[in-house]
Coordinates of N, CA and C in Angstrom, one line a residue:
X48 N -167.8 17.1 57.1 CA -166.8 16.7 58.1 C -165.4 16.7 57.4
X49 N -164.4 17.0 58.1 CA -163.0 16.9 57.7 C -162.6 15.4 57.6
X50 N -161.5 15.0 57.1 CA -161.0 13.7 57.0 C -161.3 13.0 58.4
X51 N -161.8 11.7 58.4 CA -162.2 11.1 59.7 C -161.2 11.0 60.7
X52 N -159.9 10.7 60.4 CA -158.9 10.7 61.5 C -158.7 12.0 62.1
X53 N -158.7 13.1 61.3 CA -158.6 14.4 61.9 C -159.8 14.8 62.8
X54 N -161.0 14.4 62.3 CA -162.2 14.7 63.1 C -162.1 13.9 64.4
X55 N -161.7 12.7 64.4 CA -161.5 11.9 65.6 C -160.5 12.6 66.6
X56 N -159.4 13.0 66.0 CA -158.3 13.6 66.8 C -158.9 14.9 67.4
X57 N -159.6 15.7 66.7 CA -160.2 17.0 67.3 C -161.1 16.7 68.4
X58 N -161.9 15.6 68.2 CA -162.9 15.3 69.2 C -162.2 14.8 70.5
X59 N -161.2 13.9 70.4 CA -160.4 13.5 71.5 C -159.7 14.6 72.2
X60 N -159.1 15.5 71.4 CA -158.4 16.7 71.9 C -159.3 17.5 72.7
X61 N -160.5 17.8 72.2 CA -161.5 18.6 73.0 C -161.9 17.9 74.3
X62 N -162.1 16.6 74.2 CA -162.5 15.9 75.4 C -161.4 15.9 76.5
X63 N -160.1 15.8 76.1 CA -159.1 15.8 77.0 C -158.8 17.2 77.6
X64 N -158.9 18.2 76.7 CA -158.7 19.6 77.2 C -159.8 20.0 78.1
X65 N -161.0 19.4 78.0 CA -162.1 19.7 78.8 C -162.2 18.9 80.1
X66 N -161.3 18.0 80.3 CA -161.3 17.1 81.5 C -160.4 17.7 82.6
X67 N -161.0 18.1 83.7 CA -160.2 18.8 84.8 C -159.1 17.9 85.3
X68 N -159.3 16.6 85.4 CA -158.2 15.7 85.9 C -157.0 15.7 85.0
X69 N -157.3 15.7 83.6 CA -156.1 15.7 82.7 C -155.4 17.0 82.7
X70 N -156.2 18.1 82.7 CA -155.6 19.4 82.6 C -155.0 19.8 83.9
X71 N -155.2 19.1 85.0 CA -154.4 19.3 86.2 C -152.9 19.0 86.0
X72 N -152.7 18.0 85.1 CA -151.3 17.6 84.8 C -150.7 18.2 83.5
X73 N -151.6 18.4 82.5 CA -151.2 18.8 81.1 C -152.0 20.1 80.8
X74 N -151.2 21.1 80.5 CA -151.8 22.4 80.1 C -152.6 22.1 78.8
X75 N -153.9 22.6 78.7 CA -154.7 22.4 77.5 C -154.0 22.8 76.2
X76 N -153.1 23.8 76.3 CA -152.4 24.3 75.1 C -151.4 23.2 74.7
X77 N -151.1 22.3 75.5 CA -150.1 21.2 75.2 C -150.8 19.9 74.8
X78 N -152.1 20.0 74.5 CA -152.8 18.9 74.0 C -153.3 19.3 72.6
X79 N -152.6 18.7 71.6 CA -152.8 19.1 70.2 C -152.5 18.0 69.2
X80 N -153.0 18.3 68.0 CA -152.7 17.3 66.9 C -151.4 17.7 66.2
X81 N -150.9 16.6 65.5 CA -149.7 16.8 64.7 C -148.6 15.9 65.1
X82 N -147.8 15.4 64.1 CA -146.7 14.6 64.4 C -145.5 15.4 64.5
X83 N -145.1 15.7 65.7 CA -143.9 16.7 65.9 C -143.3 16.3 67.2
X84 N -142.1 16.7 67.4 CA -141.4 16.5 68.7 C -142.1 17.6 69.6
X85 N -142.2 17.2 70.9 CA -142.8 18.2 71.8 C -141.8 19.3 72.1
X86 N -142.5 20.4 72.5 CA -141.7 21.6 72.9 C -141.9 21.9 74.3
X87 N -143.1 21.7 74.8 CA -143.4 22.0 76.2 C -143.8 20.7 76.9
X88 N -143.5 20.6 78.1 CA -143.8 19.3 78.8 C -144.6 19.5 80.1
X89 N -145.3 18.5 80.5 CA -145.8 17.4 79.8 C -146.7 17.8 78.6
X90 N -146.9 16.9 77.7 CA -147.9 17.2 76.6 C -148.5 15.9 76.0
X91 N -149.5 16.1 75.3 CA -150.2 15.0 74.6 C -150.3 15.4 73.1
X92 N -149.6 14.7 72.2 CA -149.7 15.0 70.8 C -150.4 13.9 70.1
X93 N -151.4 14.2 69.2 CA -152.1 13.2 68.5 C -151.7 13.2 67.0
X94 N -151.5 12.0 66.6 CA -151.0 11.8 65.2 C -151.1 10.4 64.7
X95 N -150.6 10.1 63.6 CA -150.6 8.7 63.1 C -152.0 8.3 62.7
X96 N -152.8 9.1 62.1 CA -154.1 8.7 61.7 C -154.1 7.7 60.6
X97 N -155.1 6.8 60.6 CA -155.3 5.7 59.6 C -156.8 5.6 59.5
X98 N -157.2 5.5 58.2 CA -158.7 5.3 57.9 C -158.9 4.2 57.0
X99 N -159.7 3.3 57.4 CA -160.1 2.1 56.5 C -161.7 2.2 56.3
X100 N -162.0 2.5 55.1 CA -163.4 2.6 54.8 C -164.1 1.3 54.7
X101 N -165.2 1.2 55.4 CA -165.9 -0.1 55.6 C -167.1 -0.2 54.7
X102 N -167.6 0.9 54.1 CA -168.7 0.8 53.2 C -169.7 1.9 53.6
X103 N -171.0 1.6 53.4 CA -172.0 2.6 53.6 C -173.1 2.0 54.6
X104 N -173.8 2.9 55.3 CA -174.9 2.5 56.1 C -176.2 3.2 55.6
X105 N -177.3 3.0 56.3 CA -178.5 3.6 55.8 C -178.4 5.1 55.7
X106 N -179.2 5.6 54.8 CA -179.2 7.1 54.6 C -178.0 7.6 54.0
X107 N -177.3 6.8 53.2 CA -176.1 7.2 52.5 C -174.9 7.6 53.4
X108 N -174.9 7.0 54.5 CA -173.8 7.4 55.5 C -172.5 6.6 55.1
X109 N -171.4 7.2 55.4 CA -170.1 6.5 55.3 C -169.8 5.8 56.6
X110 N -169.1 4.7 56.5 CA -168.6 4.0 57.7 C -167.2 3.7 57.6
X111 N -166.4 4.0 58.6 CA -164.9 3.7 58.5 C -164.4 3.3 59.9
X112 N -163.4 2.5 59.9 CA -162.6 2.2 61.1 C -161.4 3.2 61.1
X113 N -161.3 3.9 62.1 CA -160.3 5.0 62.2 C -159.4 4.7 63.4
X114 N -158.1 4.9 63.2 CA -157.2 4.8 64.4 C -156.3 6.0 64.3
X115 N -155.8 6.3 65.5 CA -154.7 7.3 65.7 C -153.9 7.0 67.0
X116 N -152.8 7.7 67.1 CA -152.0 7.5 68.3 C -152.0 8.8 69.2
X117 N -152.0 8.5 70.5 CA -151.8 9.6 71.4 C -150.4 9.5 71.9
X118 N -149.6 10.5 71.7 CA -148.2 10.4 72.2 C -148.2 11.3 73.5
X119 N -147.8 10.6 74.6 CA -147.8 11.3 75.9 C -146.3 11.4 76.2
X120 N -145.9 12.7 76.4 CA -144.5 13.0 76.6 C -144.3 13.7 78.0
X121 N -143.2 13.3 78.7 CA -142.9 14.0 79.9 C -141.4 13.8 80.1
X122 N -140.8 14.6 80.9 CA -139.3 14.5 81.1 C -139.1 13.1 81.9
X123 N -138.0 12.5 81.6 CA -137.8 11.1 82.2 C -137.9 11.1 83.7
X124 N -137.4 12.2 84.4 CA -137.5 12.2 85.8 C -138.9 12.3 86.3
X125 N -139.8 12.5 85.3 CA -141.2 12.5 85.6 C -142.0 11.4 85.0
X126 N -141.3 10.2 84.8 CA -141.9 9.0 84.2 C -143.2 8.7 85.0
X127 N -143.2 8.8 86.3 CA -144.5 8.6 87.0 C -145.5 9.6 86.5
X128 N -145.2 10.8 86.3 CA -146.1 11.8 85.8 C -146.7 11.3 84.4
X129 N -145.8 10.9 83.5 CA -146.3 10.4 82.2 C -147.3 9.3 82.4
X130 N -147.0 8.4 83.2 CA -147.9 7.2 83.4 C -149.2 7.6 84.1
X131 N -149.1 8.6 85.0 CA -150.3 9.1 85.6 C -151.2 9.8 84.6
X132 N -150.6 10.6 83.7 CA -151.3 11.2 82.6 C -152.0 10.2 81.8
X133 N -151.4 9.1 81.4 CA -151.9 8.0 80.6 C -153.2 7.4 81.3
X134 N -153.0 7.2 82.6 CA -154.2 6.7 83.4 C -155.4 7.6 83.3
X135 N -155.1 8.9 83.5 CA -156.1 9.9 83.4 C -156.8 10.0 82.0
X136 N -156.0 9.8 81.0 CA -156.5 9.8 79.6 C -157.4 8.6 79.4
X137 N -157.0 7.5 80.0 CA -157.8 6.3 79.8 C -159.1 6.5 80.6
X138 N -159.1 7.1 81.7 CA -160.3 7.4 82.5 C -161.3 8.3 81.7
X139 N -160.6 9.4 81.1 CA -161.4 10.4 80.4 C -162.0 9.8 79.1
X140 N -161.3 8.8 78.5 CA -161.8 8.2 77.3 C -162.4 6.8 77.5
X141 N -162.9 6.5 78.8 CA -163.5 5.2 79.0 C -164.6 4.9 78.1
X142 N -165.4 5.9 77.8 CA -166.4 5.8 76.8 C -166.1 6.8 75.7
X143 N -166.7 6.6 74.5 CA -166.4 7.4 73.3 C -166.7 8.9 73.7
X144 N -165.9 9.8 73.3 CA -166.1 11.2 73.5 C -167.3 11.7 72.7
X145 N -168.0 12.7 73.2 CA -169.1 13.3 72.4 C -168.6 13.9 71.1
X146 N -169.3 13.5 70.0 CA -168.9 13.9 68.7 C -169.9 14.8 68.0
X147 N -169.5 15.7 67.2 CA -170.4 16.5 66.4 C -170.2 16.1 64.9
X148 N -171.3 16.0 64.2 CA -171.3 15.7 62.7 C -170.9 14.3 62.4
X149 N -170.7 13.4 63.4 CA -170.5 12.0 63.1 C -170.8 11.2 64.4
X150 N -171.1 10.0 64.2 CA -171.3 9.0 65.4 C -170.2 8.1 65.5
X151 N -169.9 7.7 66.8 CA -168.9 6.7 67.0 C -169.6 5.5 67.5
X152 N -169.6 4.4 66.7 CA -170.3 3.2 67.0 C -169.5 2.2 67.8
X153 N -168.1 2.3 67.7 CA -167.2 1.5 68.5 C -166.1 2.3 69.0
X154 N -165.5 2.1 70.1 CA -164.4 2.9 70.6 C -163.6 2.1 71.6
X155 N -162.3 2.1 71.4 CA -161.3 1.4 72.2 C -160.0 2.0 72.3
X156 N -159.3 1.8 73.4 CA -157.9 2.1 73.7 C -157.2 0.8 73.9
X157 N -156.8 0.1 72.8 CA -156.3 -1.3 72.9 C -155.0 -1.4 73.5
X158 N -154.1 -0.4 73.4 CA -152.7 -0.6 73.9 C -152.0 0.7 74.1
X159 N -151.0 0.6 75.0 CA -150.0 1.7 75.2 C -148.6 1.1 75.4
X160 N -147.7 1.7 74.8 CA -146.3 1.2 74.8 C -145.4 2.4 75.3
X161 N -144.5 2.1 76.2 CA -143.6 3.1 76.8 C -142.2 2.9 76.2
X162 N -141.6 4.0 76.0 CA -140.2 3.9 75.4 C -139.4 5.1 75.8
X163 N -138.1 5.0 75.7 CA -137.2 6.0 75.9 C -137.0 6.7 74.6
X164 N -136.6 8.0 74.7 CA -136.2 8.7 73.5 C -135.0 8.1 72.8
X165 N -135.0 7.8 71.5 CA -133.9 7.2 70.9 C -132.6 8.0 70.9
X166 N -132.7 9.2 71.1 CA -131.5 10.1 71.2 C -130.9 10.0 72.6
X167 N -129.8 9.4 72.8 CA -129.3 9.2 74.2 C -129.0 10.5 74.9
X168 N -128.9 11.6 74.2 CA -128.6 12.9 74.8 C -129.9 13.5 75.4
X169 N -131.0 12.9 75.1 CA -132.3 13.4 75.6 C -132.7 12.5 76.8
X170 N -133.7 13.0 77.6 CA -134.2 12.2 78.7 C -135.7 12.4 78.9
X171 N -136.3 11.9 77.8 CA -137.8 12.0 77.8 C -138.4 10.7 78.1
X172 N -139.6 10.7 78.7 CA -140.5 9.5 78.8 C -141.6 9.7 77.7
X173 N -141.8 8.7 76.9 CA -142.7 8.7 75.8 C -143.6 7.5 75.8
X174 N -144.9 7.7 75.8 CA -145.8 6.6 75.7 C -146.7 6.8 74.5
X175 N -147.0 5.8 73.8 CA -147.9 5.9 72.6 C -149.1 5.0 72.9
X176 N -150.3 5.7 73.0 CA -151.5 5.0 73.3 C -152.3 4.9 72.0
X177 N -152.7 3.7 71.6 CA -153.5 3.5 70.4 C -155.0 3.8 70.7
X178 N -155.6 4.4 69.7 CA -157.1 4.7 69.8 C -157.7 4.1 68.5
X179 N -158.8 3.4 68.7 CA -159.5 2.8 67.5 C -161.0 3.2 67.6
X180 N -161.6 3.5 66.5 CA -163.0 3.9 66.5 C -163.7 3.5 65.2
X181 N -164.9 3.0 65.2 CA -165.7 2.9 64.1 C -166.7 4.1 64.0
X182 N -166.5 4.9 62.9 CA -167.3 6.1 62.8 C -168.2 6.1 61.7
X183 N -169.3 6.8 61.8 CA -170.4 6.9 60.8 C -170.8 8.3 60.6
X184 N -170.9 8.8 59.3 CA -171.2 10.2 59.0 C -171.9 10.3 57.7
X185 N -172.6 11.5 57.5 CA -173.2 11.8 56.1 C -172.4 13.0 55.6
X186 N -172.4 13.1 54.3 CA -171.8 14.3 53.7 C -172.9 15.3 53.3

């Protein structure tokens, strides 16, 4: 398995790109990992990974609490669109997405924060949704 936060981001990205309700508003090519400013709108960018190793489980498995951020971007005049996308993401991730090569023992979307772009010349709507998971895997 790749680093746990990257594996979680890939799993979430695949789940969102495979959800018809989400892709009705966001082109699957605009759902991707990486901490960057968006180029195409609307989009969902995944970044800000954090891994806290919790120890080991039976069978020499690793256990970690992993978090990442989902950045939901839309043009400000589409703020309703950005919030609709967030609601669809929450529905798509109501339960932990199906994972390969690791198990998700706990999964939560504990918060979302909405903000304006700090550059006053820009007019974007930007929401940051926190994702937390406890993951278990073997090497």
